[in-house]
Amino acid sequence: MIRRALLMCAALAVSAAAVAQTVTPPPKVLRYAFRVAETGFDPAQIIDLYSRTVTPHIFEGLYHYDHLARPAKIKPLTADGMPEVSDDFRTWTVRLKPGIRFADDPAFDGKPRELVAQDYVYALKRFADPRVKSPTWSFWDTFGIAGLATLRQGALDGKAPFDYDRPIEGVQAIDRYTIRFRLDEPRPRFLEALAGGDLYGAMAREVVERYGDQIPAHPVGTGPFRLGQWRRSSLIVLERNLHYRAMTYDAEPAADDAEGQALLARFKGRRVPMVDRVEVSIIEEEQPRWLSFLNAQHDLLELVPPEFIDVAMPNGEVAPNLARRGVQGYRAVRPDIQIVLYNMEHPVIGGYTPERIALRRALNLAYDVDREIRIVRRGQAIPAQSPLLPHTVGFDARFKSENGDHDPARAKALLDMYGWVDRDGDGWRDQPDGSPLVLQMAMQPDGQSRQFSEVRKKDMDAIGVRIEFATAKWPENLKSARNGKLMMWMVGLSAAAPDGQPSLARYHSKQIGGQNMARFKLPEFDAIYERMLLMPDGPERQALFEQAKMLAVAYAPYKSLVHRIVSDMAHPWLVGYRRPVFWQDWWHMVDIDESKR
């Protein structure tokens, strides 16, 4: 009997050991929230930051930015080495690493699908397809891909489908793994475009053709994650791409970068991605987003809401009660800008006649940006003096212009001088022709936007200008702005590359409907912009930056408000987080340490 009991115990022990060997640890899940809703995941159809934060984790560009290098450094991703570049910067040849696979998808009929050069050719041609209506086509067109604009125009003129099979000189698959770009004119910074996996990642033609108009909901790429679930404006779930190649954590932080060197020492050689799943909620109101982090429902709080910054990170340091919980804080000036755009085609706010320019410049002088920073942003911003963004070529922290002035007296004098006066005695200024002057600014329905509305109204009340606010969701306002349907809108923009010229795309007439949401047209500015595209960095190009900044201030199609100071917070179990500078792909470079949760 005893022997039988011992045998049973031994059997149970063996069984328990076997079970222990087969039990897999729970998946590692990164959870956080966007404060603004995404618009979709087709790279050719998006322009907003939030969608472009998701796409580079699914799609891959030929090149990418080193995660730890400061200043930024571009490295090969799917490319097998850096590009071969002609002396005149017009021919760029890139070779792919063989053996890279797309994530599985029904479009591939159950067969492995290798990445080939033609996938990049096809993906880049999609930006020129009129049917796709890409908001970034106008920007891509500035690179002068030989024959691409002609191919697009042929589809427009003939009202025919875009001919993807017609070869063009500008982008060709020379063989299975080699791509050659030929540009109409020199483009010394073309490499920065090739590093944009959020927009210019490879796509498989059979996937696009299978899903048609539903392709924004069916992104299939070669990146570390695949889309697992999407509830529009509510929840985005990415899952590990099980066929992602053997990529390991590697980076090149500067020798004196203590934080970067520590991260490299901890993770070097680890297989990426290190998390199995990413869950992104959309929480537009600031208080619920803050509470979800405090309650550990989210691992990261990206962009601490300004109204909570004093209790979260007073004087830039993590509050003692949070520090005791192991919460980490990260603070930096972001390469971004908040602007107010004026629709230059609007009959009231737009135009190039002296009285219309005077109106916009007066409004810009009326904005009390210091009060906005103090009251609404709780000190989490610095005033902007020009359209250029911090950390980009062309930005000069010493530059000072009228754009940075708050001078209601001068604003009122400008309005008086050009006939924007109260003609009917109701206390509000009228237009020079006597009709009422009523500004209409688009806003979002969240609490912070309501605070901005209150500040804007006080600014306009101070100079006797009536303003009204129309509320809609951010994606709706973006669509309306691109289509020229809004009179005024406050929006934020971020740099996606080290060069500052993309910031000036907002003033380039060929990019109306894309980056140029103010629909600004000025031949003098266009000439400067197009000269800059051809020139290498140096004093001559910097002088053109200065000219462009002065024209931007003089004609005032936008009001450059602030560059935001961004403060992020992370619970101790989120390991390896470091805010990127220009790029958005970082989810595969962090880990979740469940022992600290």
Coordinates of C-alpha atoms in Angstrom, one line a residue:
M1 CA 0.0 0.0 0.0
I2 CA 2.8 2.4 1.0
R3 CA 4.7 1.4 -2.2
R4 CA 1.6 2.1 -4.3
A5 CA 1.2 5.5 -2.7
L6 CA 4.8 6.3 -3.3
L7 CA 4.5 5.3 -7.0
M8 CA 1.4 7.5 -7.3
C9 CA 3.2 10.5 -5.7
A10 CA 6.1 9.9 -8.1
A11 CA 3.8 9.8 -11.0
L12 CA 2.1 13.0 -9.9
A13 CA 5.5 14.7 -9.5
V14 CA 6.5 13.7 -13.0
S15 CA 3.2 14.9 -14.3
A16 CA 3.5 18.2 -12.5
A17 CA 7.0 18.7 -13.9
A18 CA 5.8 17.9 -17.4
V19 CA 3.0 20.5 -17.0
A20 CA 5.5 23.1 -15.7
Q21 CA 7.6 22.5 -18.7
T22 CA 4.7 23.1 -21.1
V23 CA 3.2 26.1 -19.4
T24 CA 4.1 29.3 -21.4
P25 CA 4.4 32.6 -19.7
P26 CA 1.6 35.1 -20.3
P27 CA 2.1 37.4 -23.3
K28 CA 3.8 40.7 -22.7
V29 CA 1.4 43.5 -23.5
L30 CA 2.3 47.2 -23.9
R31 CA -0.7 49.4 -23.1
Y32 CA -1.2 53.1 -23.5
A33 CA -3.5 55.7 -25.0
F34 CA -3.6 58.2 -27.9
R35 CA -5.3 61.5 -27.2
V36 CA -6.5 61.8 -30.8
A37 CA -8.1 59.2 -33.0
E38 CA -6.4 57.6 -35.9
T39 CA -7.7 57.8 -39.5
G40 CA -6.5 54.5 -40.9
F41 CA -3.5 52.4 -41.8
D42 CA -2.9 52.7 -45.5
P43 CA 0.3 54.7 -45.7
A44 CA -0.6 56.4 -48.9
Q45 CA -3.9 57.7 -47.4
I46 CA -2.7 59.1 -44.1
I47 CA -1.1 62.3 -42.9
D48 CA -1.9 62.4 -39.2
L49 CA 0.7 61.6 -36.5
Y50 CA -1.4 59.0 -34.7
S51 CA -2.0 56.8 -37.7
R52 CA 1.7 57.3 -38.6
T53 CA 2.7 56.1 -35.2
V54 CA 1.0 52.7 -35.9
T55 CA 2.1 52.2 -39.5
P56 CA 5.9 52.0 -39.1
H57 CA 5.4 49.1 -36.7
I58 CA 3.6 47.2 -39.5
F59 CA 5.4 48.4 -42.6
E60 CA 9.2 48.9 -43.1
G61 CA 11.0 51.5 -45.1
L62 CA 14.3 50.8 -46.7
Y63 CA 16.1 52.7 -43.9
H64 CA 15.3 53.7 -40.4
Y65 CA 16.6 55.8 -37.6
D66 CA 18.9 54.4 -34.9
H67 CA 16.8 54.2 -31.8
L68 CA 19.4 55.6 -29.4
A69 CA 21.6 57.8 -31.6
R70 CA 21.5 61.5 -30.8
P71 CA 21.9 63.3 -33.1
A72 CA 19.8 61.2 -35.4
K73 CA 21.4 58.6 -37.5
I74 CA 19.9 56.7 -40.5
K75 CA 20.7 53.0 -40.9
P76 CA 19.7 50.2 -43.2
L77 CA 16.5 48.3 -42.3
T78 CA 15.4 46.2 -45.2
A79 CA 18.2 47.6 -47.4
D80 CA 21.4 45.6 -47.6
G81 CA 23.7 48.6 -46.9
M82 CA 23.6 52.3 -47.5
P83 CA 22.5 53.5 -51.0
E84 CA 24.9 54.1 -53.9
V85 CA 24.5 57.7 -54.8
S86 CA 25.6 59.5 -58.0
D87 CA 27.8 62.6 -57.6
D88 CA 24.9 64.8 -58.7
F89 CA 22.4 63.3 -56.1
R90 CA 20.0 62.3 -58.9
T91 CA 20.5 58.5 -59.1
W92 CA 20.1 56.4 -55.9
T93 CA 20.5 52.6 -56.0
V94 CA 19.4 50.4 -53.1
R95 CA 19.8 46.6 -52.7
L96 CA 17.5 44.6 -50.4
K97 CA 18.3 41.9 -48.0
P98 CA 17.0 38.6 -49.4
G99 CA 14.7 36.4 -47.4
I100 CA 12.5 39.0 -45.7
R101 CA 8.9 37.9 -45.4
F102 CA 5.6 39.6 -45.3
A103 CA 3.2 38.7 -42.4
D104 CA 0.8 36.0 -43.4
D105 CA -2.4 37.0 -45.0
P106 CA -5.2 35.3 -47.0
A107 CA -4.1 37.3 -50.0
F108 CA -1.0 35.1 -50.2
D109 CA -3.1 31.8 -50.5
G110 CA -1.2 30.3 -47.6
K111 CA 2.2 30.6 -49.2
P112 CA 5.2 32.5 -47.8
R113 CA 5.6 35.9 -49.5
E114 CA 9.1 37.3 -49.8
L115 CA 9.8 41.0 -50.0
V116 CA 11.2 42.0 -53.4
A117 CA 12.2 45.3 -55.0
Q118 CA 8.9 45.5 -56.9
D119 CA 7.0 45.9 -53.7
Y120 CA 8.7 49.3 -53.0
V121 CA 8.1 50.3 -56.6
Y122 CA 4.4 49.5 -56.3
A123 CA 4.0 51.2 -52.9
L124 CA 5.6 54.4 -54.1
K125 CA 3.6 54.5 -57.2
R126 CA 0.4 54.4 -55.1
F127 CA 1.0 57.9 -53.9
A128 CA 0.6 59.1 -57.5
D129 CA -2.6 57.2 -58.2
P130 CA -5.4 59.8 -58.4
R131 CA -7.9 57.2 -57.1
V132 CA -5.9 56.8 -53.8
K133 CA -6.1 60.6 -53.2
S134 CA -2.9 60.6 -51.2
P135 CA -2.6 63.7 -48.9
T136 CA 1.2 63.4 -49.2
W137 CA 1.4 63.1 -53.0
S138 CA 2.3 66.8 -53.3
F139 CA 5.2 66.3 -50.9
W140 CA 6.4 63.1 -52.6
D141 CA 6.2 64.9 -55.9
T142 CA 8.8 67.5 -54.8
F143 CA 11.4 64.8 -55.1
G144 CA 10.9 64.8 -58.8
I145 CA 10.7 61.0 -59.4
A146 CA 11.4 60.9 -63.2
G147 CA 8.2 60.0 -65.1
L148 CA 5.9 59.6 -62.0
A149 CA 4.0 62.9 -62.3
T150 CA 3.6 62.2 -66.1
L151 CA 2.1 58.8 -65.3
R152 CA -0.3 60.4 -62.9
Q153 CA -1.3 63.1 -65.3
G154 CA -2.0 60.5 -68.0
A155 CA -4.5 58.8 -65.7
L156 CA -6.1 62.2 -64.9
D157 CA -6.3 63.4 -68.5
G158 CA -7.6 60.0 -69.8
K159 CA -9.9 59.4 -66.8
A160 CA -8.5 55.9 -66.8
P161 CA -7.1 53.6 -64.1
F162 CA -3.6 54.4 -63.1
D163 CA -1.2 52.1 -65.0
Y164 CA 1.0 50.4 -62.3
D165 CA 2.5 48.1 -64.9
R166 CA 3.9 50.9 -67.0
P167 CA 7.6 51.2 -66.2
I168 CA 9.0 54.7 -65.5
E169 CA 12.6 55.8 -65.3
G170 CA 12.2 57.3 -61.8
V171 CA 11.7 54.1 -59.8
Q172 CA 12.6 50.7 -61.2
A173 CA 13.2 47.2 -59.9
I174 CA 16.5 46.4 -61.7
D175 CA 16.3 42.9 -60.4
R176 CA 14.6 40.9 -57.7
Y177 CA 16.4 42.7 -54.9
T178 CA 17.6 46.0 -56.5
I179 CA 15.8 49.3 -56.7
R180 CA 17.0 52.4 -58.7
F181 CA 15.6 55.9 -58.2
R182 CA 16.3 58.5 -60.8
L183 CA 15.3 62.1 -60.0
D184 CA 14.7 65.0 -62.3
E185 CA 16.9 67.3 -60.2
P186 CA 19.5 66.8 -57.4
R187 CA 18.0 65.9 -54.0
P188 CA 20.8 65.7 -51.5
R189 CA 18.4 64.7 -48.7
F190 CA 16.5 62.0 -50.5
L191 CA 17.7 59.4 -47.9
E192 CA 15.5 61.0 -45.3
A193 CA 12.4 60.1 -47.4
L194 CA 13.7 56.5 -47.8
A195 CA 13.8 56.3 -44.0
G196 CA 10.1 57.0 -43.6
G197 CA 8.6 53.6 -42.9
D198 CA 5.4 55.2 -41.6
L199 CA 4.6 56.4 -45.2
Y200 CA 7.1 54.7 -47.6
G201 CA 7.1 51.1 -46.5
A202 CA 6.7 48.2 -48.9
M203 CA 3.3 46.9 -49.8
A204 CA 2.3 43.7 -51.6
R205 CA 0.2 44.4 -54.6
E206 CA -2.0 41.3 -54.1
V207 CA -3.0 42.6 -50.7
V208 CA -4.1 46.0 -51.9
E209 CA -6.0 44.4 -54.8
R210 CA -7.7 41.9 -52.5
Y211 CA -9.0 44.5 -50.1
G212 CA -9.6 47.4 -52.4
D213 CA -11.2 50.4 -50.6
Q214 CA -10.9 48.5 -47.3
I215 CA -7.1 48.5 -47.4
P216 CA -6.9 51.1 -44.5
A217 CA -8.3 48.3 -42.2
H218 CA -6.0 45.5 -43.7
P219 CA -2.4 46.7 -43.5
V220 CA 0.1 43.9 -44.2
G221 CA 3.8 44.6 -44.1
T222 CA 7.1 43.1 -43.2
G223 CA 7.4 44.8 -39.8
P224 CA 7.6 43.4 -36.3
F225 CA 3.8 43.6 -35.7
R226 CA 0.5 42.9 -37.5
L227 CA -2.9 44.4 -37.0
G228 CA -4.8 42.2 -34.7
Q229 CA -7.9 44.3 -33.9
W230 CA -9.2 47.7 -34.8
R231 CA -12.3 49.5 -33.4
R232 CA -12.1 52.8 -35.1
S233 CA -11.5 55.8 -32.7
S234 CA -11.6 53.3 -29.8
L235 CA -9.0 50.6 -29.7
I236 CA -6.0 49.5 -31.9
V237 CA -4.4 46.1 -31.2
L238 CA -1.1 45.0 -32.7
E239 CA 0.2 41.5 -32.4
R240 CA 3.7 40.1 -32.9
N241 CA 4.4 39.1 -36.5
L242 CA 5.3 35.5 -36.1
H243 CA 7.3 35.5 -39.3
Y244 CA 9.4 38.5 -38.5
R245 CA 13.0 37.9 -39.3
A246 CA 15.7 37.4 -36.6
M247 CA 16.3 41.1 -35.7
T248 CA 18.2 41.9 -32.5
Y249 CA 18.4 45.1 -30.4
D250 CA 21.3 47.2 -31.6
A251 CA 22.1 50.9 -31.6
E252 CA 24.9 53.4 -31.5
P253 CA 24.4 55.9 -28.7
A254 CA 27.0 58.6 -28.2
A255 CA 29.9 57.8 -25.9
D256 CA 28.8 60.5 -23.4
D257 CA 25.1 59.4 -23.6
A258 CA 24.8 57.7 -20.2
E259 CA 21.1 56.8 -20.7
G260 CA 21.6 55.5 -24.2
Q261 CA 24.7 53.5 -23.1
A262 CA 22.8 51.9 -20.2
L263 CA 19.9 50.9 -22.5
L264 CA 22.4 49.4 -25.0
A265 CA 24.2 47.4 -22.3
R266 CA 20.9 46.0 -21.0
F267 CA 19.3 45.0 -24.3
K268 CA 22.1 44.5 -26.9
G269 CA 21.5 41.2 -28.8
R270 CA 17.9 40.7 -27.5
R271 CA 15.5 39.5 -30.2
V272 CA 12.9 42.1 -31.1
P273 CA 10.1 42.7 -30.7
M274 CA 10.3 42.1 -27.0
V275 CA 6.6 42.5 -26.4
D276 CA 3.9 40.2 -27.8
R277 CA 1.1 42.7 -28.1
V278 CA 0.4 46.4 -28.1
E279 CA -3.0 47.8 -27.1
V280 CA -3.7 51.5 -27.8
S281 CA -6.9 53.0 -26.5
I282 CA -8.2 56.3 -27.8
I283 CA -9.0 58.6 -24.8
E284 CA -9.6 62.1 -25.9
E285 CA -10.4 63.6 -22.5
E286 CA -7.4 64.3 -20.4
Q287 CA -8.7 63.3 -16.9
P288 CA -9.7 59.7 -17.9
R289 CA -6.3 59.3 -19.7
W290 CA -4.5 60.5 -16.5
L291 CA -6.5 58.3 -14.3
S292 CA -6.0 55.2 -16.5
F293 CA -2.3 55.6 -16.0
L294 CA -2.5 56.2 -12.2
N295 CA -4.6 53.1 -11.9
A296 CA -2.0 51.1 -13.8
Q297 CA -4.4 50.3 -16.7
H298 CA -1.8 51.8 -19.0
D299 CA 2.0 51.3 -18.8
L300 CA 2.9 54.7 -20.4
L301 CA 1.4 58.1 -20.2
E302 CA 2.6 59.9 -23.4
L303 CA 2.1 63.6 -23.1
V304 CA 1.1 64.2 -19.5
P305 CA -2.0 66.4 -19.6
P306 CA -1.0 70.0 -18.8
E307 CA -3.6 70.3 -16.1
F308 CA -2.0 67.5 -14.2
I309 CA 1.7 68.4 -14.7
D310 CA 2.1 70.1 -11.4
V311 CA 0.9 67.0 -9.5
A312 CA 2.8 64.6 -11.8
M313 CA 6.1 66.3 -12.4
P314 CA 6.5 69.5 -10.4
N315 CA 9.5 71.5 -11.5
G316 CA 10.3 68.8 -14.0
E317 CA 10.8 66.0 -11.4
V318 CA 8.5 63.0 -10.7
A319 CA 6.3 63.7 -7.7
P320 CA 7.4 61.9 -4.6
N321 CA 4.3 59.8 -4.3
L322 CA 4.7 58.5 -7.8
A323 CA 8.5 58.1 -7.5
R324 CA 7.9 55.8 -4.5
R325 CA 5.9 53.6 -6.9
G326 CA 8.8 53.5 -9.3
V327 CA 7.3 55.8 -11.9
Q328 CA 9.8 57.3 -14.3
G329 CA 9.5 60.7 -16.0
Y330 CA 10.9 61.9 -19.3
R331 CA 10.9 65.6 -20.4
A332 CA 12.1 67.2 -23.6
V333 CA 11.3 70.0 -26.1
R334 CA 9.5 68.3 -28.9
P335 CA 10.3 68.9 -32.6
D336 CA 6.8 70.1 -33.2
I337 CA 4.7 73.2 -33.5
Q338 CA 1.2 74.3 -32.7
I339 CA -0.3 76.7 -35.3
V340 CA -3.5 78.5 -36.2
L341 CA -4.1 78.2 -39.9
Y342 CA -6.0 80.8 -41.9
N343 CA -7.7 79.6 -45.1
M344 CA -6.2 81.9 -47.7
E345 CA -9.1 81.2 -50.1
H346 CA -11.7 82.3 -47.5
P347 CA -13.4 85.6 -48.5
V348 CA -12.9 87.1 -45.1
I349 CA -9.7 85.8 -43.6
G350 CA -7.8 85.0 -46.9
G351 CA -6.3 87.0 -49.7
Y352 CA -3.2 89.0 -50.4
T353 CA -4.4 92.5 -50.5
P354 CA -3.0 94.9 -47.8
E355 CA -6.2 94.9 -45.7
R356 CA -6.4 91.1 -45.6
I357 CA -2.7 90.8 -44.7
A358 CA -3.2 93.5 -42.0
L359 CA -6.2 91.5 -40.5
R360 CA -4.1 88.3 -40.1
R361 CA -1.1 90.1 -38.7
A362 CA -3.4 91.9 -36.3
L363 CA -4.9 88.6 -35.1
N364 CA -1.4 87.2 -34.7
L365 CA -0.4 90.2 -32.5
A366 CA -3.5 89.7 -30.4
Y367 CA -2.7 86.1 -29.4
D368 CA -1.5 86.1 -25.8
V369 CA 0.8 83.1 -26.2
D370 CA 2.4 83.6 -22.8
R371 CA -1.0 83.4 -21.1
E372 CA -1.8 80.3 -23.2
I373 CA 1.4 78.6 -22.0
R374 CA 0.8 79.7 -18.4
I375 CA -2.9 78.9 -18.0
V376 CA -3.7 76.1 -20.5
R377 CA -0.4 74.5 -21.1
R378 CA 0.9 74.9 -17.5
G379 CA 4.3 75.9 -18.7
Q380 CA 4.7 72.9 -21.0
A381 CA 5.7 74.9 -24.1
I382 CA 8.0 77.7 -25.4
P383 CA 6.8 80.5 -27.8
A384 CA 7.4 79.9 -31.5
Q385 CA 9.1 82.7 -33.5
S386 CA 8.9 81.0 -36.9
P387 CA 7.6 77.9 -38.7
L388 CA 10.8 76.0 -38.2
L389 CA 10.9 73.2 -35.5
P390 CA 13.4 72.6 -32.8
H391 CA 16.1 69.9 -33.5
T392 CA 15.8 70.5 -37.3
V393 CA 18.2 72.1 -39.8
G394 CA 17.2 75.8 -40.2
F395 CA 15.9 76.3 -36.7
D396 CA 17.6 79.0 -34.8
A397 CA 16.7 79.5 -31.1
R398 CA 18.1 83.1 -31.3
F399 CA 15.7 84.1 -34.2
K400 CA 13.1 86.8 -33.1
S401 CA 10.2 88.1 -35.2
E402 CA 6.9 89.8 -35.0
N403 CA 5.3 86.3 -34.9
G404 CA 6.4 86.1 -31.3
D405 CA 5.0 89.4 -30.2
H406 CA 1.9 90.0 -28.1
D407 CA 0.8 93.6 -28.8
P408 CA -2.9 94.3 -28.7
A409 CA -2.4 98.1 -29.1
R410 CA -0.4 97.5 -32.4
A411 CA -3.1 95.0 -33.5
K412 CA -5.9 97.6 -33.0
A413 CA -3.9 100.3 -34.8
L414 CA -3.4 97.9 -37.8
L415 CA -7.1 97.2 -37.9
D416 CA -8.0 100.8 -37.7
M417 CA -5.6 101.8 -40.4
Y418 CA -7.0 99.3 -42.9
G419 CA -10.7 99.9 -42.2
W420 CA -11.6 97.0 -39.8
V421 CA -13.6 99.3 -37.5
D422 CA -16.9 99.3 -35.7
R423 CA -19.3 101.0 -38.2
D424 CA -22.6 100.2 -36.5
G425 CA -21.8 100.9 -32.9
D426 CA -22.4 97.4 -31.6
G427 CA -19.0 97.1 -30.0
W428 CA -17.6 94.7 -32.7
R429 CA -15.4 95.5 -35.6
D430 CA -16.8 95.2 -39.1
Q431 CA -15.2 94.5 -42.5
P432 CA -13.9 97.4 -44.6
D433 CA -17.0 97.1 -46.8
G434 CA -19.3 97.5 -43.7
S435 CA -20.4 93.8 -43.5
P436 CA -20.0 92.1 -40.1
L437 CA -16.6 90.6 -39.2
V438 CA -17.1 87.2 -37.6
L439 CA -14.3 84.7 -37.3
Q440 CA -15.1 81.0 -37.2
M441 CA -12.5 78.7 -35.6
A442 CA -12.8 74.9 -35.7
M443 CA -12.0 73.1 -32.5
Q444 CA -12.4 69.6 -31.0
P445 CA -14.9 68.6 -28.3
D446 CA -12.4 67.7 -25.5
G447 CA -11.8 69.7 -22.3
Q448 CA -8.4 71.2 -23.3
S449 CA -9.9 72.5 -26.6
R450 CA -12.6 74.2 -24.6
Q451 CA -9.9 75.9 -22.6
F452 CA -8.1 77.1 -25.7
S453 CA -11.5 78.4 -27.0
E454 CA -11.8 80.6 -23.8
V455 CA -8.2 81.9 -24.3
R456 CA -8.8 82.7 -28.0
K457 CA -12.1 84.5 -27.2
K458 CA -10.4 86.7 -24.6
D459 CA -7.6 87.5 -27.2
M460 CA -10.2 88.5 -29.8
D461 CA -12.4 90.4 -27.3
A462 CA -9.4 92.5 -26.4
I463 CA -9.2 93.9 -30.0
G464 CA -13.0 94.0 -30.6
V465 CA -13.2 91.1 -33.0
R466 CA -16.0 88.6 -32.7
I467 CA -15.1 84.9 -32.9
E468 CA -17.3 81.8 -32.9
F469 CA -16.2 78.1 -32.5
A470 CA -17.4 75.1 -34.4
T471 CA -16.8 71.7 -32.8
A472 CA -16.0 68.4 -34.6
K473 CA -13.8 65.4 -34.1
W474 CA -10.1 65.9 -35.0
P475 CA -10.2 63.5 -38.1
E476 CA -13.2 65.4 -39.4
N477 CA -11.5 68.8 -38.9
L478 CA -8.4 67.4 -40.7
K479 CA -10.4 66.3 -43.7
S480 CA -12.2 69.7 -43.8
A481 CA -8.9 71.6 -43.5
R482 CA -7.3 69.7 -46.4
N483 CA -10.4 70.4 -48.5
G484 CA -10.3 74.1 -47.8
K485 CA -13.6 74.0 -45.9
L486 CA -12.4 75.6 -42.6
M487 CA -11.8 79.3 -42.0
M488 CA -9.4 78.8 -39.0
W489 CA -8.1 75.8 -37.1
M490 CA -5.5 75.2 -34.4
V491 CA -3.5 72.1 -35.1
G492 CA -0.2 70.5 -34.2
L493 CA 2.5 69.3 -36.5
S494 CA 5.7 67.3 -35.9
A495 CA 9.0 66.8 -37.7
A496 CA 9.5 63.4 -39.3
A497 CA 13.1 64.1 -40.4
P498 CA 16.2 66.2 -39.4
D499 CA 15.8 68.6 -42.2
G500 CA 13.7 71.7 -41.6
Q501 CA 12.4 72.2 -45.1
P502 CA 9.3 70.0 -44.7
S503 CA 8.1 72.6 -42.1
L504 CA 8.0 75.1 -45.0
A505 CA 5.9 72.7 -47.1
R506 CA 2.9 74.3 -45.4
Y507 CA 3.7 77.4 -47.5
H508 CA 4.5 75.7 -50.8
S509 CA 1.6 76.2 -53.3
K510 CA 2.2 72.8 -55.0
Q511 CA 1.3 71.1 -51.7
I512 CA -2.1 72.6 -51.3
G513 CA -4.5 69.9 -50.2
G514 CA -1.6 68.1 -48.4
Q515 CA 0.8 69.8 -46.1
N516 CA -0.3 73.3 -47.2
M517 CA -3.6 73.4 -45.3
A518 CA -3.7 77.2 -45.4
R519 CA -3.8 77.0 -49.3
F520 CA -1.1 79.7 -49.4
K521 CA 0.2 80.7 -52.9
L522 CA 3.2 83.0 -53.3
P523 CA 5.5 82.6 -56.3
E524 CA 8.4 84.3 -54.4
F525 CA 8.1 81.7 -51.6
D526 CA 7.8 78.8 -54.1
A527 CA 11.0 79.9 -55.8
I528 CA 12.9 79.9 -52.5
Y529 CA 11.4 76.5 -51.5
E530 CA 12.3 74.9 -54.8
R531 CA 15.9 76.3 -54.8
M532 CA 16.4 74.8 -51.3
L533 CA 15.5 71.4 -52.5
L534 CA 18.5 71.3 -54.8
M535 CA 21.1 72.6 -52.4
P536 CA 23.3 70.8 -49.9
D537 CA 23.3 72.1 -46.4
G538 CA 25.4 75.1 -45.8
P539 CA 25.4 78.9 -45.4
E540 CA 23.7 79.6 -48.7
R541 CA 20.8 77.3 -47.9
Q542 CA 20.6 78.7 -44.3
A543 CA 20.2 82.2 -45.8
L544 CA 17.2 80.9 -47.8
F545 CA 15.7 79.6 -44.6
E546 CA 15.9 83.1 -43.2
Q547 CA 14.2 84.6 -46.2
A548 CA 11.4 82.0 -46.0
K549 CA 10.8 82.7 -42.4
M550 CA 10.4 86.4 -43.0
L551 CA 8.0 85.9 -45.8
A552 CA 6.0 83.5 -43.6
V553 CA 5.7 86.2 -40.9
A554 CA 4.9 89.0 -43.4
Y555 CA 2.0 87.3 -45.2
A556 CA 0.8 85.4 -42.0
P557 CA -1.1 82.5 -43.5
Y558 CA -0.5 80.8 -40.2
K559 CA 0.2 81.9 -36.6
S560 CA 3.0 79.9 -35.2
L561 CA 2.1 79.5 -31.5
V562 CA 4.3 77.2 -29.5
H563 CA 6.8 74.4 -29.5
R564 CA 5.6 71.9 -26.9
I565 CA 7.6 70.6 -24.0
V566 CA 6.6 67.0 -23.8
S567 CA 6.5 65.1 -20.5
D568 CA 6.0 61.3 -20.5
M569 CA 5.6 59.0 -17.6
A570 CA 6.1 55.2 -17.4
H571 CA 5.5 52.6 -14.7
P572 CA 8.6 50.7 -13.6
W573 CA 7.6 47.6 -15.5
L574 CA 7.9 49.4 -18.9
V575 CA 11.6 49.0 -19.5
G576 CA 13.7 50.6 -22.2
Y577 CA 11.4 53.5 -23.1
R578 CA 13.1 56.5 -24.7
R579 CA 11.1 59.1 -26.6
P580 CA 12.2 59.2 -30.3
V581 CA 13.1 62.5 -31.9
F582 CA 11.7 62.3 -35.5
W583 CA 10.6 58.7 -35.9
Q584 CA 7.6 56.9 -34.4
D585 CA 8.6 53.3 -34.4
W586 CA 9.7 52.2 -30.9
W587 CA 7.2 49.6 -29.6
H588 CA 9.5 46.7 -30.6
M589 CA 12.4 48.3 -28.7
V590 CA 10.8 48.1 -25.2
D591 CA 10.1 45.3 -22.8
I592 CA 7.6 44.6 -20.0
D593 CA 9.1 43.3 -16.8
E594 CA 6.2 41.4 -15.2
S595 CA 8.2 41.0 -11.9
K596 CA 7.8 44.7 -11.3
R597 CA 4.2 45.0 -12.2

